[in-house]
Coordinates of C-alpha atoms and ligand atoms in Angstrom, one line a residue:
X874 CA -5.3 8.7 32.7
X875 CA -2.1 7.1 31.7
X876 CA -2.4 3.6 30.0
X877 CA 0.0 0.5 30.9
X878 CA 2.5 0.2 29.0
X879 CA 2.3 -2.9 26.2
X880 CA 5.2 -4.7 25.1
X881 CA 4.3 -5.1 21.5
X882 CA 1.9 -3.0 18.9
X883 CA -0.7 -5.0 17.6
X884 CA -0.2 -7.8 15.5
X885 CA -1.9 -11.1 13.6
X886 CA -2.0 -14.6 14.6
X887 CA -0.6 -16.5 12.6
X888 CA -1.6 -19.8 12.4
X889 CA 0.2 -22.6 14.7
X890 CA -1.3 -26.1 13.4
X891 CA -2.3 -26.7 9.8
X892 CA -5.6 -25.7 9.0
X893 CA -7.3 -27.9 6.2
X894 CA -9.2 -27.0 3.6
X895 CA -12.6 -25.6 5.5
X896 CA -10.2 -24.4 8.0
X897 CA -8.3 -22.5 5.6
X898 CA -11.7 -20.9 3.9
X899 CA -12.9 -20.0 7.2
X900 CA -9.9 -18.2 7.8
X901 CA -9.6 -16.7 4.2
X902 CA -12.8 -14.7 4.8
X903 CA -12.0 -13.5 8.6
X904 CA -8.3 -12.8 7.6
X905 CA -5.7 -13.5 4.9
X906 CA -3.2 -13.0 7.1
X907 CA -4.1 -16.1 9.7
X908 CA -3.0 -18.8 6.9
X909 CA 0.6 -17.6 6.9
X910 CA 1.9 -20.4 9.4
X911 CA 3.9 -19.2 12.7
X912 CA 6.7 -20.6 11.3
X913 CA 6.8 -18.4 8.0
X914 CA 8.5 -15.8 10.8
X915 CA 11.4 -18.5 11.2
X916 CA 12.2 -20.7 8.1
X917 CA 13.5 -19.0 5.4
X918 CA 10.6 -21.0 2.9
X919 CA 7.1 -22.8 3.7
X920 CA 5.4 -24.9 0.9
X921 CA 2.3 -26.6 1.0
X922 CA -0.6 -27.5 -1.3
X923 CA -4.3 -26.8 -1.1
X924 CA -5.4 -27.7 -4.8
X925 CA -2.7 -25.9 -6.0
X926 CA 1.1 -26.1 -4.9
X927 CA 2.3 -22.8 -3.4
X928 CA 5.2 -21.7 -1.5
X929 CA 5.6 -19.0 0.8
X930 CA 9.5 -17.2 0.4
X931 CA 10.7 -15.1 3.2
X932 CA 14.4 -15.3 2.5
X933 CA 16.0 -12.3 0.9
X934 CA 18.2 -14.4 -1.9
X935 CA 14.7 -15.9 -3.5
X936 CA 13.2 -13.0 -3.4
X937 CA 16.0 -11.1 -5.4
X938 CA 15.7 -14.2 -7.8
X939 CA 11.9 -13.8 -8.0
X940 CA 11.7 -10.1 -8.3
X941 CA 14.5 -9.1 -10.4
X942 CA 16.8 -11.9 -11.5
X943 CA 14.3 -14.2 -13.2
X944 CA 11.5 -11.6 -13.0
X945 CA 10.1 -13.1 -16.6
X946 CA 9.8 -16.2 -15.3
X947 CA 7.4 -14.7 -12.1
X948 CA 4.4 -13.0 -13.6
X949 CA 1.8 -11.5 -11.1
X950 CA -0.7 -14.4 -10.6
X951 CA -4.0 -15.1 -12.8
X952 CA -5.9 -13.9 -9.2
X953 CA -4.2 -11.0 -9.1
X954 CA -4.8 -10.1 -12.3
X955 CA -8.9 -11.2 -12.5
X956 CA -9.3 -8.9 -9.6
X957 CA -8.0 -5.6 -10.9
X958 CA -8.7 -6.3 -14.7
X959 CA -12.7 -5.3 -14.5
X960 CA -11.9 -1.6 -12.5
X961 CA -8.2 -0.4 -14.0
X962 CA -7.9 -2.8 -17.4
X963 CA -4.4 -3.8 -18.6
X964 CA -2.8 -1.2 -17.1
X965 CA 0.6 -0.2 -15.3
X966 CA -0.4 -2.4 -12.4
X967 CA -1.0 -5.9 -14.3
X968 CA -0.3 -5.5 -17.5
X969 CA 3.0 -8.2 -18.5
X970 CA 5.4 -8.2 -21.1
X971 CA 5.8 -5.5 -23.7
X972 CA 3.0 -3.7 -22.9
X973 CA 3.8 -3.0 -19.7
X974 CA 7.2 -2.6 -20.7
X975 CA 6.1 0.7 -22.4
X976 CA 3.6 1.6 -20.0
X977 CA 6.2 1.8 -17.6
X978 CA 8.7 3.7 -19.9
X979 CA 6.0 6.4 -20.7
X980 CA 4.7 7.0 -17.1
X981 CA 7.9 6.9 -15.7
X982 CA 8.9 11.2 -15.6
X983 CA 5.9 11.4 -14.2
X984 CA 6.8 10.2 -11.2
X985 CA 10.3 11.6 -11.3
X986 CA 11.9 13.0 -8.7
X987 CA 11.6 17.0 -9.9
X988 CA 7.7 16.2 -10.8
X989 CA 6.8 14.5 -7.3
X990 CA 8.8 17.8 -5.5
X991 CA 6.3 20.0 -7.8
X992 CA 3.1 18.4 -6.7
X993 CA 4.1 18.8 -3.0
X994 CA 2.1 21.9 -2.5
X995 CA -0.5 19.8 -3.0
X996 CA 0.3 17.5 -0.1
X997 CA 0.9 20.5 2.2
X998 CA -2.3 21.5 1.8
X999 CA -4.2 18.3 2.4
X1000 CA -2.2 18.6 5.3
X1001 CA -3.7 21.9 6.5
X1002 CA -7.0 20.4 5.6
X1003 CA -6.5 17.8 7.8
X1004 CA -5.6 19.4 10.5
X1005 CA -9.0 22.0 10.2
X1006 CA -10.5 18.7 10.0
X1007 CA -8.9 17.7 13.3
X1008 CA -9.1 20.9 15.2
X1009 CA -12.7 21.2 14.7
X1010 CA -13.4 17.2 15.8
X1011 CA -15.2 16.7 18.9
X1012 CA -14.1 13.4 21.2
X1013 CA -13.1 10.4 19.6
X1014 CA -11.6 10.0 16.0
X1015 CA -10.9 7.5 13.5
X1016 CA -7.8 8.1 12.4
X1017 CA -7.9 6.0 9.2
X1018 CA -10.9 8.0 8.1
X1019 CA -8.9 11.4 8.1
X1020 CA -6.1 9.7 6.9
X1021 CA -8.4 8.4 3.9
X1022 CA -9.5 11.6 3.9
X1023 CA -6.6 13.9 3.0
X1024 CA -4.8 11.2 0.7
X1025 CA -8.1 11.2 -1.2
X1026 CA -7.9 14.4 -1.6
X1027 CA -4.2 14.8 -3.1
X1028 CA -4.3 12.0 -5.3
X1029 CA -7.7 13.4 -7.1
X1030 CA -6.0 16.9 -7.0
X1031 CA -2.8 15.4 -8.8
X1032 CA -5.0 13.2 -11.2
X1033 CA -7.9 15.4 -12.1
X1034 CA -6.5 19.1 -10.6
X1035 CA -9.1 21.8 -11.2
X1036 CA -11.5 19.4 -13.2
X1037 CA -14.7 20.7 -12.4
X1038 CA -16.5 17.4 -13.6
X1039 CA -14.3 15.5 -11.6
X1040 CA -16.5 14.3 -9.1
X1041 CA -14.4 13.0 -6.1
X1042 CA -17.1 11.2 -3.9
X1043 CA -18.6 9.3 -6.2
X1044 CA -15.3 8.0 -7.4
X1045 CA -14.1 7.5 -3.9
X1046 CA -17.2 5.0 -3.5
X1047 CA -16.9 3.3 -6.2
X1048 CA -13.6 2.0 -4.9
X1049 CA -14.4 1.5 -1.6
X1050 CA -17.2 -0.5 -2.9
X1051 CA -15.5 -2.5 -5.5
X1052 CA -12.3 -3.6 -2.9
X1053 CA -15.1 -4.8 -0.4
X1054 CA -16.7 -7.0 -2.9
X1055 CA -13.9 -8.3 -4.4
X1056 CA -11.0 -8.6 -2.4
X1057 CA -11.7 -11.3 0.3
X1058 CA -12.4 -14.2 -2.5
X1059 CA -9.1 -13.4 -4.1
X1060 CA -6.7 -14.6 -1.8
X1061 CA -8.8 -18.2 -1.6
X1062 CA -8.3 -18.0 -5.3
X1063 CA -4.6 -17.4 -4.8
X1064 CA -4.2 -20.6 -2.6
X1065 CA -5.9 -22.9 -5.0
X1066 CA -9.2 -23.6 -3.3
X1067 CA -11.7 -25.7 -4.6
X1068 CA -14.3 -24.0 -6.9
X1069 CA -17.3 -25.4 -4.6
X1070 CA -16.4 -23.4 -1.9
X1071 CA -18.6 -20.3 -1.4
X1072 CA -16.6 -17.3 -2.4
X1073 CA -18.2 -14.2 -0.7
X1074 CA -19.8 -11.5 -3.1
X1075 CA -18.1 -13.1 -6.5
X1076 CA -21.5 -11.4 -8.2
X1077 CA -20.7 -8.1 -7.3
X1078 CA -22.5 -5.4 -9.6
X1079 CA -20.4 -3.5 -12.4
X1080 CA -22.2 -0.5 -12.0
X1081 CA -19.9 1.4 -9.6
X1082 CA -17.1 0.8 -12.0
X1083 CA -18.8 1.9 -14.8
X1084 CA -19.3 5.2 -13.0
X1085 CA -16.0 5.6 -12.1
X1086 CA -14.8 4.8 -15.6
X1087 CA -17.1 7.2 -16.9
X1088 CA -16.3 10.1 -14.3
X1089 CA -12.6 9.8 -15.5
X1090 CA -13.6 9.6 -19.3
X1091 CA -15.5 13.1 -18.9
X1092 CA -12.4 14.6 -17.1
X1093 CA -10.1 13.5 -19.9
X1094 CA -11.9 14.8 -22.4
X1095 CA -12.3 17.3 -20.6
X1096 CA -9.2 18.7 -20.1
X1097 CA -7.6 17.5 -23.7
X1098 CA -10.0 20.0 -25.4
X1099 CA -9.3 23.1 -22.5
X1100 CA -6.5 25.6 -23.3
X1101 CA -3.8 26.1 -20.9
X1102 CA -4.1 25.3 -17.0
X1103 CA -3.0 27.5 -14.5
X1104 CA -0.7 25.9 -12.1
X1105 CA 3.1 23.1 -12.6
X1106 CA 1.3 19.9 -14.6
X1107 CA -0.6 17.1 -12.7
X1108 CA -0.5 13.5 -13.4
X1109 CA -3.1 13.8 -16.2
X1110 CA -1.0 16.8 -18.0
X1111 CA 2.1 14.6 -17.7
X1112 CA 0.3 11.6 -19.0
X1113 CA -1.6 12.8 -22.2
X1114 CA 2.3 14.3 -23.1
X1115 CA 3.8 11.1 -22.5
X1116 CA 5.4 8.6 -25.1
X1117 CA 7.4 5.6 -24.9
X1118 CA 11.2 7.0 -25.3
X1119 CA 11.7 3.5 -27.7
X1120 CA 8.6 3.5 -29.9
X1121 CA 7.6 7.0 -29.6
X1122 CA 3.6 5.4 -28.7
X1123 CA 1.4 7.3 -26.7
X1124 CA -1.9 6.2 -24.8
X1125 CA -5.3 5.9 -25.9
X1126 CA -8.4 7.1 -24.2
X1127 CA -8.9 4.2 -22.5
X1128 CA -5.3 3.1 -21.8
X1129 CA -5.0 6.9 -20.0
X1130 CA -8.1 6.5 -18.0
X1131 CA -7.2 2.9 -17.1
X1132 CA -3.8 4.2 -15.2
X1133 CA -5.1 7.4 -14.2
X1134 CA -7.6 5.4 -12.0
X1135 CA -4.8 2.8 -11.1
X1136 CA -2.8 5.8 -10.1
X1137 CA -6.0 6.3 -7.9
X1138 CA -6.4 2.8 -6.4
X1139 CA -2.8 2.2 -5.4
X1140 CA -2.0 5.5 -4.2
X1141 CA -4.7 6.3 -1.8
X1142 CA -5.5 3.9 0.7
X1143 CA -1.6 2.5 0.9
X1144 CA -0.5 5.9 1.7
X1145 CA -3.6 6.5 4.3
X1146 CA -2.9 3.0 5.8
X1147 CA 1.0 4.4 6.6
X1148 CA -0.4 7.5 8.2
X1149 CA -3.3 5.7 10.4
X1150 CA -1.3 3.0 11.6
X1151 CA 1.7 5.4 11.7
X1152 CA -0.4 7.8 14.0
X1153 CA -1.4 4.2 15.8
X1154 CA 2.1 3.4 16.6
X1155 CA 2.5 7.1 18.0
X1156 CA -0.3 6.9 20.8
X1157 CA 1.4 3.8 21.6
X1158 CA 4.5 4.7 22.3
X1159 CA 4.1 8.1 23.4
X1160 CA 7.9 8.9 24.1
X1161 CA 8.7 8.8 20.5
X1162 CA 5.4 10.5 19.6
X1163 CA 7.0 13.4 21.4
X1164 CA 10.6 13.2 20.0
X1165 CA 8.9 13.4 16.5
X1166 CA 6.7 16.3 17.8
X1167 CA 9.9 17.9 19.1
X1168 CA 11.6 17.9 15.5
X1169 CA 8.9 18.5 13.6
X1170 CA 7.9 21.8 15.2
X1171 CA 11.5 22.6 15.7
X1172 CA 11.9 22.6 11.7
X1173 CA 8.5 23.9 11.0
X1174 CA 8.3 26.9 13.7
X1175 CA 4.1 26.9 13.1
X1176 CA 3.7 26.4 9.5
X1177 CA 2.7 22.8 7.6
X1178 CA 5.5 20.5 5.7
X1179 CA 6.2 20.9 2.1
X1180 CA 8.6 18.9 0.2
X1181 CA 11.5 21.1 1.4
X1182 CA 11.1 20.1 4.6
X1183 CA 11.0 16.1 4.0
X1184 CA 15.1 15.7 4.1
X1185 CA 15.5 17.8 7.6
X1186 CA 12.7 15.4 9.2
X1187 CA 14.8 12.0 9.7
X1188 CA 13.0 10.6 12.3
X1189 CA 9.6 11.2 11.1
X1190 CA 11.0 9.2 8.1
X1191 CA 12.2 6.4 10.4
X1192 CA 8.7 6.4 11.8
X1193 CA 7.7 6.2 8.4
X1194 CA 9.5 3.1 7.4
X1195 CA 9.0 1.3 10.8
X1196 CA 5.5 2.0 10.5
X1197 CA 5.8 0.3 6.7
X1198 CA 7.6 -2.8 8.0
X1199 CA 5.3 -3.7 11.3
X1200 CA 2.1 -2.6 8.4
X1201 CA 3.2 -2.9 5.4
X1202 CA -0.5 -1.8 3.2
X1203 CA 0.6 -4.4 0.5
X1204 CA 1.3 -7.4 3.0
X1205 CA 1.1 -10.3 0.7
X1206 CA 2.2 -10.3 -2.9
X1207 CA 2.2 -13.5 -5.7
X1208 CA 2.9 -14.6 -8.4
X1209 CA 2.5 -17.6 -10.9
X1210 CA 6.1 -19.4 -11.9
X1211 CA 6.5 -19.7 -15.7
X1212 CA 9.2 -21.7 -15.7
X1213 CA 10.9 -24.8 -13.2
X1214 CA 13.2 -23.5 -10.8
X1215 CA 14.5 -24.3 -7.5
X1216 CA 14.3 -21.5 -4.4
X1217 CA 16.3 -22.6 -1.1
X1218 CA 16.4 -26.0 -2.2
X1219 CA 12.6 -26.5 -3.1
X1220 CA 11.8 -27.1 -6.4
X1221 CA 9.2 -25.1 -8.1
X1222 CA 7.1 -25.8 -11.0
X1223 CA 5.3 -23.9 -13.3
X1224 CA 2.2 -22.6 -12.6
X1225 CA 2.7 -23.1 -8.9
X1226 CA 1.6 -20.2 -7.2
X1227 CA 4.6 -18.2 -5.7
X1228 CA 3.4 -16.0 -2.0
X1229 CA 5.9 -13.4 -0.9
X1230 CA 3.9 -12.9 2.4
X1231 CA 5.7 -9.4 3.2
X1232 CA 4.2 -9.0 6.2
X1233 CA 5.8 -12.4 7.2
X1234 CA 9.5 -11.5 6.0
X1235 CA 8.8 -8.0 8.1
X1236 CA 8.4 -9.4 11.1
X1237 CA 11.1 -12.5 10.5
X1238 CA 13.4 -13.7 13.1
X1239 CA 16.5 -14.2 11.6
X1240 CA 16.2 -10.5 9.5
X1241 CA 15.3 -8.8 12.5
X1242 CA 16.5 -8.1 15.6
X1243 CA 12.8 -7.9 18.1
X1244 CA 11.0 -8.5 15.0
X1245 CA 7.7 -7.3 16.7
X1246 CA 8.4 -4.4 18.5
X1247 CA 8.7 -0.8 17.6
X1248 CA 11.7 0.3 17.1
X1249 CA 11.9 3.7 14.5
X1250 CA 16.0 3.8 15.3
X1251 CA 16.6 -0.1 13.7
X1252 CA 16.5 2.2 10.4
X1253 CA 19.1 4.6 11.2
X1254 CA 21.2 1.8 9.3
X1255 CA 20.1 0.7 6.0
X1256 CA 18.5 -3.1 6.2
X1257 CA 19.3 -5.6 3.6
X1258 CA 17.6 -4.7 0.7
X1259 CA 15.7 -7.7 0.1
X1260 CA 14.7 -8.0 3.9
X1261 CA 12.5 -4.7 3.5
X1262 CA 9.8 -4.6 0.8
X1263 CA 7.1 -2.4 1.7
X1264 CA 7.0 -1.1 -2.2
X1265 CA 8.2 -4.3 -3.7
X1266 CA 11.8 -4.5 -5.7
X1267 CA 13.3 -4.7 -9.3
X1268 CA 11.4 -3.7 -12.1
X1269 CA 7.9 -4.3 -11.3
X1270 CA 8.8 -1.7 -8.3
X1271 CA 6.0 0.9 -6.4
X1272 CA 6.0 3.7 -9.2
X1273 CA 5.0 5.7 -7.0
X1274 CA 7.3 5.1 -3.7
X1275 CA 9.0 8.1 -3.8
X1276 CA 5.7 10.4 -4.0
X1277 CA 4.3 8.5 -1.2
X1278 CA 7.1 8.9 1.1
X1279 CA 7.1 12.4 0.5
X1280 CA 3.6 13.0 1.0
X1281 CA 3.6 10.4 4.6
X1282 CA 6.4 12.5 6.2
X1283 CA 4.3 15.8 4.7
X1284 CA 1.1 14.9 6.8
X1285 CA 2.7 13.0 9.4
X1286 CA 5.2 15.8 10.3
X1287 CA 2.5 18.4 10.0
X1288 CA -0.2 16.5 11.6
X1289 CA 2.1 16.0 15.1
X1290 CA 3.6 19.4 15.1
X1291 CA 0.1 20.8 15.9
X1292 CA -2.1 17.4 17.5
X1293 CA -1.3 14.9 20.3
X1294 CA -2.6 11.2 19.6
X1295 CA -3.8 9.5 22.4
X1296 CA -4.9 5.4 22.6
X1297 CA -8.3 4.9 24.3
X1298 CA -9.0 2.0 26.8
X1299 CA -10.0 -0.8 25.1
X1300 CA -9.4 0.2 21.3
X1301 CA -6.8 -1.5 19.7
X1302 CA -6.9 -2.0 15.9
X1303 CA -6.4 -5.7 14.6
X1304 CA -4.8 -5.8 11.6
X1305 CA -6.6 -7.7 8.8
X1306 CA -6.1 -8.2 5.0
X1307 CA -8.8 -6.9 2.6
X1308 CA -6.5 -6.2 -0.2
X1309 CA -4.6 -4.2 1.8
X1310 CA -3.9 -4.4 5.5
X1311 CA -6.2 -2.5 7.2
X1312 CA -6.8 -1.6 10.7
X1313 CA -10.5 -3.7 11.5
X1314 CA -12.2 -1.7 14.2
X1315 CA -10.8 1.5 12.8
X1316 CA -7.8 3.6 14.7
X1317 CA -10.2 5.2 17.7
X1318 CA -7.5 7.7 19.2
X1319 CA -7.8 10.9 21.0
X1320 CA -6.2 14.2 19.2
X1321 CA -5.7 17.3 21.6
X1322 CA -4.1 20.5 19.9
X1323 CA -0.8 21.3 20.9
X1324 CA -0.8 24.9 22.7
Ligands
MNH2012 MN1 2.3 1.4 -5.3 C1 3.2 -1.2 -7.4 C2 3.1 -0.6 -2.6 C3 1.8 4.0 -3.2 C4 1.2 3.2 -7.9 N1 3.0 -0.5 -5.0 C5 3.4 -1.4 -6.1 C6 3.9 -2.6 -5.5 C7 3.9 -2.4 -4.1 C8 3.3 -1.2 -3.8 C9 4.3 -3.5 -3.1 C10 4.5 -3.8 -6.2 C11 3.4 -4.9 -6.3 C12 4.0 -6.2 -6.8 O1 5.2 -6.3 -7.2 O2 3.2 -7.2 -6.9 N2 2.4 1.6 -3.2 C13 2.7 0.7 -2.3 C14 2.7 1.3 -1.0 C15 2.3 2.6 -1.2 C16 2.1 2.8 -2.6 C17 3.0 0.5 0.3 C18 2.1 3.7 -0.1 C19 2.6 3.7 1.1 N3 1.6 3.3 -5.5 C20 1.6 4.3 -4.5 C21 1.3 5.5 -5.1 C22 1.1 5.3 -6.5 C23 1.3 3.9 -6.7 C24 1.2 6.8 -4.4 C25 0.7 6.3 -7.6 C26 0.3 7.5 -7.4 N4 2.2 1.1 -7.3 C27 1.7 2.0 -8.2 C28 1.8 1.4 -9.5 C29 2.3 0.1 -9.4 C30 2.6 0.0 -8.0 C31 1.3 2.1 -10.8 C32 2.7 -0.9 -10.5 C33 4.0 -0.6 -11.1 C34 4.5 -1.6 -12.1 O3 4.0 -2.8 -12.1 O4 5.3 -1.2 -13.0

């Protein structure tokens, strides 16, 4: 039965009178994304204080300033750090300063661009997976759980490949456990609220970290002490090679296991929340669904994408990067100012608490034509550089943008050649911040082979 048509995908709302300080707690545990005000889509700065100052910056010249220009002077906030330090360390991810200076210089080929074309077979066949997965599913699917799914499974095969004692559920729960107990309290943390207020599950339990940490320990050792491995390197080969070009330092035990499993964290879910709400956006606007369906079997002629295939798919690229602007998986970034400075005309002091609310700046009125609707063509031209940060900017930048492109337009492509996507009465996802902005209620669609 067709649906009627819906002006605009589904989106948050923000908040349209201040909210106080229980107000702003209340909202903090239903949604992170409620507290950015209305107007955060129409000035180019929002301030405020709740305990702490804070400012929200949504206009591209700060943001240059805060990202790359002064980028010393903008560490990633004390939150931001407490969160991630008990499951990944001082790794890549949070580490500051010279050691994550050299970090960064020693993990860097890894994610080159001749090493992320290498591990696409790998991405191609998650793809296949998925769709076995999909062919054999009966009525309704979540699409984020398939999504979740075949990311999982390349980022352990690129991490851990052909690890026996690698054991991919347990790690996979671990994480899922540790971001539900942690990751709502943060972002009251990040605003400054009082201490007194109840922070949900602040006592969460080590023990699923510990596992995890010990499941990557065995697979390191592991594979230091086997002979050669069949098969172009993974992540872990490239990593217990690497060395800071300056100092010539390698990693430790624990400094390798702390950014294999960061590799793990931030390149999973991100990547699976492009697909889902990607595939979302697709059973919304079924017109375009089809135009990508129409290219990708066109270039593909039956068989899945590999990294070959990723610069002859353009519009499932463009679909790709819409889908990143309307949802961008890291929607809300901060940072703690070092130093005094002054962004569009406000004054900043140190240590207050610096919000780039990406998912604000996505979806703002003076950057964007129709900030809200879907529009995959608005990228045939290149947007202002600052006005599009799904993987951040200067040097604290996504390491691993490039791999997840690759591997979104490799399961995208693949997955529409063969499936249609269909929306259900009555399902619609909202989208909600638990770390990363995820689709509460699941993507319920309906996925009917293609002949
Ligand atoms: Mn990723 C940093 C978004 C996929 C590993 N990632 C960042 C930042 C954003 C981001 C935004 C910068 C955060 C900040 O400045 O505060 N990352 C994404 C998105 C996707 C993604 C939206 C998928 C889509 N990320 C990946 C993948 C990997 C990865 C895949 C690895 C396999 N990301 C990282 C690492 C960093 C990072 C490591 C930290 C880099 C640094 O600080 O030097």
């Amino acid at each position: 039965m067709p649906m009627p048509p819906q002006a605009e995908p589904a989106k948050v709302a923000l908040a349209m009178r201040p909210l106080g300080i229980l107000g702003t707690a209340a909202t903090a545990r239903r949604n992170v994304l409620e507290l950015i005000p209305g107007i955060a889509t129409r000035q180019p700065i929002v301030s405020g204080k709740t305990g702490l100052r804070w400012h929200m910056v949504m206009d591209p010249e700060s943001l240059r300033r805060i990202l790359k220009e002064r980028v010393d002077d903008y560490p990633k906030s004390v939150t931001t750090k407490l969160i991630l330090n008990p499951a990944i360390g001082d790794s890549l991810f949070v580490a500051e300063g010279a050691h994550w200076r050299w970090q960064r210089r020693a993990a860097a080929p890894a994610f080159a661009q001749r090493h992320v074309e290498a591990l696409g077979p790998v991405m191609t066949a998650a793809a296949e997976a998925s769709c076995r997965r999909l062919a054999a599913a009966r009525g309704p699917v979540d699409v984020f759980e398939e999504t979740v799914a075949a990311t999982f499974e390349v980022i352990s095969d690129v991490t851990f490949s052909g690890d026996g004692v690698f054991d991919r559920d347990a790690v996979h729960q671990s994480i899922d456990a540790y971001i539900a107990q942690t990751a709502k309290l943060s972002l009251m943390d990040v605003i400054g609220l009082p201490a007194w207020l109840p922070r949900p599950g602040r006592l969460f339990s080590g023990a699923g970290i510990r596992r995890m940490k010990s499941i990557a320990d065995q697979a390191i050792a592991a594979r230091a002490q086997a002979a050669q491995k069949d098969g172009p390197p993974d992540l872990l080969d490239l990593l217990l090679d690497a060395q800071d070009p300056e100092t010539g330092r390698a990693m430790n035990r624990a400094e390798l296991r702390d950014n294999l499993l960061t590799f793990i964290v931030a390149g999973h879910e991100t990547t699976a929340l492009t697909l889902a709400w990607a595939l979302y956006l697709m059973a919304f606007a079924p017109e375009v669904q089809e135009a990508a369906a129409a290219e990708a079997r066109g270039v593909l002629q039956g068989r899945a994408a590999t990294s070959g295939d990723v610069g002859v798919l353009p519009l499932t690229l463009r679909i790709v990067n819409e889908t990143l602007r309307l949802y961008p998986p890291a929607a809300f970034l901060s940072r703690t100012a070092q130093a005094p400075d002054t962004l569009c005309g406000r004054q900043v002091r140190p240590g207050d608490t610096v919000m780039m609310p990406i998912y604000a700046l996505h979806r703002h009125h003076l950057l964007w034509d129709r900030p809200d609707a879907f529009d995959p063509d608005r990228f045939l031209t290149t947007p202002d550089r600052y006005a599009f940060l799904p993987f951040g900017a200067g040097p604290r930048i996504c390491i691993g943008a490039s791999f997840a492109l690759q591997e979104a337009v490799i399961i995208l492509a693949t997955l529409l050649s063969r499936f249609r996507f269909d929306r259900i009465a009555g399902q619609s996802p909202q989208p909600r911040m638990i770390l990363t902005l995820r689709p509460h209620g699941g993507v319920w669609l309906t996925v009917r082979p293609r002949d």
